[in-house]
mmCIF file of C-alpha atoms in Angstrom:
data_model
loop_
_atom_site.group_PDB
_atom_site.id
_atom_site.type_symbol
_atom_site.label_atom_id
_atom_site.label_comp_id
_atom_site.label_asym_id
_atom_site.label_seq_id
_atom_site.Cartn_x
_atom_site.Cartn_y
_atom_site.Cartn_z
ATOM 1 C CA MET A 1223 0.298 -10.934 -16.233
ATOM 2 C CA ALA A 1224 -1.876 -8.532 -14.251
ATOM 3 C CA SER A 1225 -2.646 -5.400 -15.992
ATOM 4 C CA VAL A 1226 -5.167 -2.573 -15.022
ATOM 5 C CA VAL A 1227 -7.578 -4.012 -17.748
ATOM 6 C CA SER A 1228 -7.719 -7.515 -16.327
ATOM 7 C CA ILE A 1229 -8.262 -6.404 -12.846
ATOM 8 C CA CYS A 1230 -11.036 -4.084 -13.879
ATOM 9 C CA ASN A 1231 -12.389 -7.210 -16.001
ATOM 10 C CA LEU A 1232 -12.128 -9.241 -12.629
ATOM 11 C CA ALA A 1233 -14.142 -6.604 -10.678
ATOM 12 C CA LEU A 1234 -16.789 -6.164 -13.504
ATOM 13 C CA SER A 1235 -16.891 -10.052 -13.304
ATOM 14 C CA ASN A 1236 -17.811 -9.548 -9.328
ATOM 15 C CA ILE A 1237 -20.962 -7.939 -10.242
ATOM 16 C CA GLY A 1238 -21.824 -9.584 -13.220
ATOM 17 C CA LYS A 1239 -20.613 -7.567 -16.107
ATOM 18 C CA GLN A 1240 -19.207 -8.000 -19.483
ATOM 19 C CA ASN A 1241 -15.270 -7.729 -19.871
ATOM 20 C CA ILE A 1242 -13.681 -4.724 -21.692
ATOM 21 C CA GLN A 1243 -11.082 -4.399 -24.000
ATOM 22 C CA SER A 1244 -10.050 -0.824 -22.644
ATOM 23 C CA LEU A 1245 -10.780 1.784 -20.342
ATOM 24 C CA ASP A 1246 -10.854 4.362 -23.123
ATOM 25 C CA GLU A 1247 -13.639 2.633 -25.210
ATOM 26 C CA PRO A 1248 -17.324 3.683 -24.948
ATOM 27 C CA GLY A 1249 -19.826 2.407 -22.331
ATOM 28 C CA ALA A 1250 -20.553 2.638 -18.464
ATOM 29 C CA GLU A 1251 -18.102 -0.381 -17.415
ATOM 30 C CA PRO A 1252 -15.101 1.246 -18.904
ATOM 31 C CA ARG A 1253 -15.951 4.845 -17.460
ATOM 32 C CA ALA A 1254 -16.832 3.626 -14.136
ATOM 33 C CA CYS A 1255 -13.886 1.573 -13.931
ATOM 34 C CA LYS A 1256 -11.602 4.645 -15.230
ATOM 35 C CA GLN A 1257 -13.568 6.753 -12.490
ATOM 36 C CA PHE A 1258 -12.766 4.006 -9.402
ATOM 37 C CA TYR A 1259 -9.936 1.850 -9.987
ATOM 38 C CA GLU A 1260 -6.749 4.594 -9.226
ATOM 39 C CA HIS A 1261 -8.682 5.541 -5.911
ATOM 40 C CA SER A 1262 -9.582 1.776 -4.894
ATOM 41 C CA ARG A 1263 -5.856 0.624 -5.536
ATOM 42 C CA ASP A 1264 -4.496 3.567 -3.600
ATOM 43 C CA THR A 1265 -6.941 2.986 -0.879
ATOM 44 C CA LEU A 1266 -5.584 -0.819 -0.470
ATOM 45 C CA LEU A 1267 -2.218 0.106 -0.690
ATOM 46 C CA GLN A 1268 -2.744 2.656 2.244
ATOM 47 C CA VAL A 1269 -4.576 0.381 4.855
ATOM 48 C CA TYR A 1270 -1.598 -2.332 5.342
ATOM 49 C CA PRO A 1271 2.325 -2.576 4.902
ATOM 50 C CA TRP A 1272 2.313 -4.727 1.762
ATOM 51 C CA ARG A 1273 5.678 -6.057 1.144
ATOM 52 C CA PHE A 1274 5.796 -5.350 -2.928
ATOM 53 C CA ALA A 1275 4.923 -1.826 -2.114
ATOM 54 C CA GLY A 1276 7.846 -0.831 0.486
ATOM 55 C CA LYS A 1277 10.014 1.786 -0.756
ATOM 56 C CA THR A 1278 13.350 3.143 1.331
ATOM 57 C CA GLU A 1279 14.672 6.904 0.212
ATOM 58 C CA SER A 1280 16.945 9.045 1.855
ATOM 59 C CA LEU A 1281 15.250 12.237 2.739
ATOM 60 C CA ALA A 1282 15.834 15.559 0.819
ATOM 61 C CA GLU A 1283 16.294 17.905 3.844
ATOM 62 C CA VAL A 1284 14.327 21.429 3.562
ATOM 63 C CA ALA A 1285 13.908 24.445 5.295
ATOM 64 C CA ASN A 1286 12.659 24.082 8.921
ATOM 65 C CA ASP A 1287 9.609 25.814 9.698
ATOM 66 C CA LYS A 1288 9.284 24.261 13.416
ATOM 67 C CA PRO A 1289 12.631 24.219 15.234
ATOM 68 C CA GLY A 1290 11.579 24.454 18.541
ATOM 69 C CA ARG A 1291 9.924 21.216 18.410
ATOM 70 C CA TRP A 1292 11.798 19.313 15.382
ATOM 71 C CA ALA A 1293 15.626 19.648 14.827
ATOM 72 C CA ARG A 1294 15.451 18.678 10.968
ATOM 73 C CA ALA A 1295 12.769 19.095 7.924
ATOM 74 C CA TYR A 1296 12.569 16.730 4.789
ATOM 75 C CA LYS A 1297 10.673 16.802 1.984
ATOM 76 C CA ARG A 1298 7.960 13.982 1.648
ATOM 77 C CA PRO A 1299 8.153 11.827 -1.629
ATOM 78 C CA VAL A 1300 5.891 12.662 -3.888
ATOM 79 C CA ASP A 1301 4.650 8.971 -4.397
ATOM 80 C CA CYS A 1302 4.496 8.405 -0.354
ATOM 81 C CA LEU A 1303 1.186 6.967 0.610
ATOM 82 C CA LYS A 1304 1.811 6.089 4.094
ATOM 83 C CA ILE A 1305 4.885 6.785 6.148
ATOM 84 C CA ARG A 1306 6.085 3.416 7.807
ATOM 85 C CA TRP A 1307 9.401 4.567 9.597
ATOM 86 C CA VAL A 1308 12.069 6.936 9.823
ATOM 87 C CA ARG A 1309 16.001 5.728 10.749
ATOM 88 C CA PRO A 1310 19.148 6.984 10.499
ATOM 89 C CA GLU A 1311 20.491 4.490 8.659
ATOM 90 C CA TYR A 1312 18.819 2.456 5.216
ATOM 91 C CA SER A 1313 17.105 -0.062 5.646
ATOM 92 C CA VAL A 1314 13.746 -2.196 3.855
ATOM 93 C CA ARG A 1315 13.338 -4.326 6.876
ATOM 94 C CA ASP A 1316 9.617 -3.102 8.293
ATOM 95 C CA PRO A 1317 9.604 -3.450 12.361
ATOM 96 C CA GLY A 1318 7.580 -6.177 14.002
ATOM 97 C CA PRO A 1319 6.744 -6.395 17.514
ATOM 98 C CA GLN A 1320 9.977 -7.142 18.475
ATOM 99 C CA THR A 1321 11.579 -3.524 17.286
ATOM 100 C CA LEU A 1322 8.744 -1.329 18.335
ATOM 101 C CA GLN A 1323 10.823 -0.122 21.005
ATOM 102 C CA GLU A 1324 13.541 0.714 18.379
ATOM 103 C CA GLU A 1325 11.165 2.417 16.027
ATOM 104 C CA LEU A 1326 9.867 4.915 19.105
ATOM 105 C CA ALA A 1327 13.477 5.845 19.729
ATOM 106 C CA TYR A 1328 13.039 7.530 16.477
ATOM 107 C CA PRO A 1329 9.834 10.172 16.134
ATOM 108 C CA HIS A 1330 8.533 11.505 13.304
ATOM 109 C CA ASP A 1331 5.795 13.825 12.801
ATOM 110 C CA ALA A 1332 4.399 14.787 8.616
ATOM 111 C CA GLU A 1333 2.443 17.899 7.563
ATOM 112 C CA GLY A 1334 1.628 18.357 4.003
ATOM 113 C CA THR A 1335 4.759 17.416 1.944
ATOM 114 C CA THR A 1336 7.032 17.905 4.780
ATOM 115 C CA ILE A 1337 8.691 15.396 7.128
ATOM 116 C CA TYR A 1338 10.024 16.317 10.750
ATOM 117 C CA CYS A 1339 12.099 14.684 13.098
ATOM 118 C CA ASP A 1340 15.643 14.732 15.341
ATOM 119 C CA LEU A 1341 17.608 12.418 12.745
ATOM 120 C CA SER A 1342 20.643 13.461 10.086
ATOM 121 C CA PRO A 1343 20.565 11.975 7.758
ATOM 122 C CA ALA A 1344 17.302 10.582 7.828
ATOM 123 C CA PHE A 1345 16.080 7.587 5.803
ATOM 124 C CA LEU A 1346 12.244 6.776 5.012
ATOM 125 C CA ARG A 1347 10.205 4.003 4.301
ATOM 126 C CA TYR A 1348 6.873 4.003 3.284
ATOM 127 C CA THR A 1349 4.333 2.639 1.045
ATOM 128 C CA ALA A 1350 4.801 3.788 -2.306
ATOM 129 C CA LYS A 1351 1.880 4.631 -4.795
ATOM 130 C CA LEU A 1352 2.504 1.661 -6.883
ATOM 131 C CA ALA A 1353 0.889 1.791 -10.018
ATOM 132 C CA ASP A 1354 2.474 -0.883 -11.885
ATOM 133 C CA PRO A 1355 0.153 -4.262 -11.341
ATOM 134 C CA THR A 1356 2.847 -6.447 -12.519
ATOM 135 C CA ARG A 1357 4.304 -6.220 -9.055
ATOM 136 C CA PHE A 1358 0.807 -6.685 -7.139
ATOM 137 C CA SER A 1359 0.791 -10.338 -5.059
ATOM 138 C CA PRO A 1360 -2.237 -12.516 -6.564
ATOM 139 C CA MET A 1361 -4.042 -11.999 -3.360
ATOM 140 C CA PHE A 1362 -3.968 -8.396 -3.743
ATOM 141 C CA ILE A 1363 -5.038 -8.695 -6.732
ATOM 142 C CA GLU A 1364 -8.358 -10.471 -5.772
ATOM 143 C CA ALA A 1365 -8.796 -8.087 -2.845
ATOM 144 C CA LEU A 1366 -8.394 -5.054 -5.070
ATOM 145 C CA SER A 1367 -10.898 -6.326 -7.630
ATOM 146 C CA TRP A 1368 -13.880 -6.997 -5.019
ATOM 147 C CA GLN A 1369 -12.415 -3.334 -3.310
ATOM 148 C CA LEU A 1370 -13.189 -2.163 -7.028
ATOM 149 C CA ALA A 1371 -16.288 -3.994 -7.621
ATOM 150 C CA THR A 1372 -17.761 -2.195 -4.402
ATOM 151 C CA ARG A 1373 -17.285 1.201 -6.148
ATOM 152 C CA ILE A 1374 -18.302 0.620 -9.109
ATOM 153 C CA ALA A 1375 -21.505 -1.783 -8.267
ATOM 154 C CA MET A 1376 -24.207 0.933 -7.607
ATOM 155 C CA PRO A 1377 -23.256 2.763 -10.766
ATOM 156 C CA LEU A 1378 -23.376 -0.366 -12.722
ATOM 157 C CA THR A 1379 -26.307 -2.133 -11.033
ATOM 158 C CA ARG A 1380 -28.265 0.118 -8.571
ATOM 159 C CA ASP A 1381 -28.802 -2.784 -6.676
ATOM 160 C CA PRO A 1382 -27.626 -2.404 -2.459
ATOM 161 C CA LYS A 1383 -27.440 -6.401 -2.388
ATOM 162 C CA ILE A 1384 -25.100 -6.339 -4.545
ATOM 163 C CA ARG A 1385 -22.669 -4.063 -3.410
ATOM 164 C CA ALA A 1386 -23.202 -4.984 0.181
ATOM 165 C CA ASP A 1387 -22.132 -8.561 -0.769
ATOM 166 C CA CYS A 1388 -19.020 -7.262 -2.315
ATOM 167 C CA TYR A 1389 -17.876 -4.903 0.676
ATOM 168 C CA GLN A 1390 -18.259 -8.045 2.779
ATOM 169 C CA LEU A 1391 -16.175 -9.811 0.412
ATOM 170 C CA ALA A 1392 -13.759 -7.019 0.011
ATOM 171 C CA GLN A 1393 -13.015 -6.945 3.544
ATOM 172 C CA ALA A 1394 -12.390 -10.874 3.650
ATOM 173 C CA THR A 1395 -10.157 -10.945 0.984
ATOM 174 C CA GLN A 1396 -8.581 -7.857 2.147
ATOM 175 C CA SER A 1397 -7.861 -9.569 5.469
ATOM 176 C CA ALA A 1398 -6.881 -13.051 3.448
ATOM 177 C CA ALA A 1399 -4.158 -10.619 1.516
ATOM 178 C CA ALA A 1400 -2.738 -8.934 4.732
ATOM 179 C CA GLU A 1401 -2.441 -12.464 6.739
ATOM 180 C CA ALA A 1402 -0.659 -13.870 3.506
ATOM 181 C CA ASP A 1403 1.594 -10.959 3.290
ATOM 182 C CA ALA A 1404 2.539 -11.153 6.839
ATOM 183 C CA ASN A 1405 2.958 -14.853 7.075
ATOM 184 C CA GLU A 1406 5.484 -14.203 3.943
ATOM 185 C CA VAL A 1407 7.537 -11.882 6.319
ATOM 186 C CA ARG A 1408 7.685 -14.162 9.068
ATOM 187 C CA GLU A 1409 8.786 -17.305 7.121
ATOM 188 C CA THR A 1410 11.332 -14.989 5.833
ATOM 189 C CA SER A 1411 12.314 -13.790 9.185
ATOM 190 C CA ASP A 1412 12.784 -17.499 10.198
ATOM 191 C CA HIS A 1413 14.532 -18.604 7.226
ATOM 192 C CA GLU A 1414 17.289 -15.966 7.870
ATOM 193 C CA SER A 1415 17.527 -16.630 11.400
ATOM 194 C CA GLU A 1416 18.125 -20.203 10.726
ATOM 195 C CA PHE A 1417 20.580 -19.149 8.397
ATOM 196 C CA VAL A 1418 22.773 -16.830 10.930
ATOM 197 C CA ALA A 1419 22.351 -19.957 13.067
ATOM 198 C CA GLU A 1420 24.031 -22.409 10.976
ATOM 199 C CA ARG A 1421 26.894 -19.955 9.885
ATOM 200 C CA GLY A 1422 27.570 -19.341 13.635
#
């Protein structure tokens, strides 16, 4: 089962460093992991709409300070890293290319802790700041370990080549993880389409 420490140990192994038992133990390795882990995780979560990090919430309305532009204003959830879409009804399905036109029918804007749109009610689908590593996919964990390795390489090795190698592998594993996530969405959609066809 994945944990923050196990992911940090993957990153440390990627740059040839010894494993740690805790982020709070003394030493340069745990200190570097503690400094860069959350930032590396949140950066990776934000760059792609991972299925396991998706969340849908009914938005709470707040005072609208832009009534000339938007009909409604809502409070942005505190754990929202990236907005995916706003809709007038609850849904956990993320839009594919076939529903892009539908999504454009529900424009929105975000500023600080406020989301503006013309819908009431309004449901937000977003990427959450997910802290529980047991919910990460294996390929996301692999990509995160290289993302973190890129961050800690210079503080722990002072070797630009190691950092450059980590960066290349971070990009490659991120792309592979995103592709696997996208394929899972397509396979799920295909299965649902076949199920509907059989019922019809």
